[in-house]
CSV table of C-alpha atoms in Angstrom, one decimal:
chain,number,residue,atom,x,y,z
P,26,MET,CA,0.2,-0.1,0.0
P,27,ASN,CA,1.6,3.2,-1.1
P,28,THR,CA,0.8,5.9,1.7
P,29,HIS,CA,2.9,8.6,0.1
P,30,GLU,CA,1.5,11.8,-1.4
P,31,PRO,CA,2.6,13.1,-4.8
P,32,VAL,CA,6.0,14.8,-4.5
P,33,SER,CA,6.3,18.6,-5.1
P,34,ASN,CA,8.7,19.9,-7.3
P,35,LEU,CA,12.1,21.6,-6.0
P,36,PRO,CA,12.3,25.3,-6.1
P,37,TYR,CA,13.7,26.7,-9.4
P,38,LEU,CA,16.5,28.7,-7.9
P,39,PHE,CA,17.6,25.8,-5.9
P,40,ALA,CA,17.7,23.5,-8.9
P,41,LYS,CA,19.5,25.8,-11.1
P,42,ARG,CA,22.1,26.8,-8.5
P,43,ASN,CA,22.8,23.5,-7.1
P,44,GLY,CA,22.4,21.2,-10.1
P,45,VAL,CA,19.7,19.0,-8.6
P,46,ALA,CA,16.4,18.8,-10.2
P,47,LEU,CA,13.3,16.6,-9.8
P,48,VAL,CA,13.1,14.2,-13.0
P,49,GLY,CA,9.7,12.5,-11.9
P,50,GLU,CA,8.2,9.9,-9.9
P,51,ALA,CA,6.8,6.4,-10.8
P,52,GLY,CA,5.6,3.5,-9.0
P,53,GLY,CA,6.4,5.4,-5.6
P,54,GLU,CA,10.0,6.1,-6.6
P,55,ILE,CA,11.2,9.5,-6.9
P,56,ARG,CA,14.3,10.2,-9.3
P,57,VAL,CA,16.3,13.4,-9.3
P,58,ALA,CA,19.0,14.6,-11.9
P,59,LEU,CA,22.4,15.6,-10.6
P,60,ARG,CA,24.3,17.8,-13.0
P,61,GLN,CA,27.9,16.9,-13.7
P,62,GLY,CA,30.3,18.9,-11.7
P,63,ALA,CA,27.7,19.8,-9.1
P,64,ASP,CA,28.3,19.4,-5.4
P,65,PRO,CA,26.7,16.1,-4.2
P,66,ARG,CA,25.9,17.8,-0.8
P,67,ALA,CA,23.1,19.5,-2.5
P,68,LEU,CA,21.3,16.1,-2.3
P,69,ILE,CA,21.0,16.3,1.4
P,70,GLU,CA,18.9,19.6,1.1
P,71,ALA,CA,16.8,18.1,-1.8
P,72,ARG,CA,16.1,15.2,0.3
P,73,ARG,CA,15.1,17.5,3.2
P,74,VAL,CA,12.7,19.5,0.8
P,75,LEU,CA,11.3,16.4,-1.0
P,76,GLY,CA,10.7,14.7,2.3
P,77,ARG,CA,11.5,11.1,0.8
P,78,PRO,CA,14.4,9.1,-0.3
P,79,PHE,CA,15.1,9.3,-4.0
P,80,ALA,CA,17.3,7.7,-6.8
P,81,VAL,CA,19.8,9.8,-8.4
P,82,GLU,CA,20.8,9.8,-12.1
P,83,ALA,CA,23.6,11.8,-13.6
P,84,ALA,CA,22.9,14.6,-16.2
P,85,THR,CA,25.1,16.3,-18.7
P,86,PRO,CA,25.1,20.1,-18.3
P,87,GLU,CA,23.2,20.3,-21.4
P,88,GLY,CA,20.7,17.6,-20.4
P,89,PHE,CA,20.3,19.4,-17.2
P,90,ASP,CA,19.5,22.6,-18.7
P,91,LYS,CA,17.0,20.7,-21.0
P,92,LEU,CA,15.4,19.2,-17.7
P,93,LEU,CA,15.0,22.6,-16.1
P,94,SER,CA,13.4,24.1,-19.2
P,95,GLU,CA,10.9,21.3,-19.3
P,96,ARG,CA,10.1,21.0,-15.7
P,97,TYR,CA,9.8,24.7,-14.9
P,98,ALA,CA,8.2,25.8,-18.3
P,99,MET,CA,5.3,28.2,-17.9
P,100,ASP,CA,1.8,26.9,-19.4
């Protein structure tokens, strides 16, 4: 039984400055991207904000910028 509420997004400025962005959530698992060259200690704050453990995947700087554009695009 999954009792977790849907995860909220990380704030844009945090994501851009620290190179950590929410990729998505599937099957109760949260995935975040860590930009290459970013300080992995930012994952500690991301864990606090999200309130749940998550899987981490590496992202190239270009891939990370694309993810930011997609996740934070205005409707």
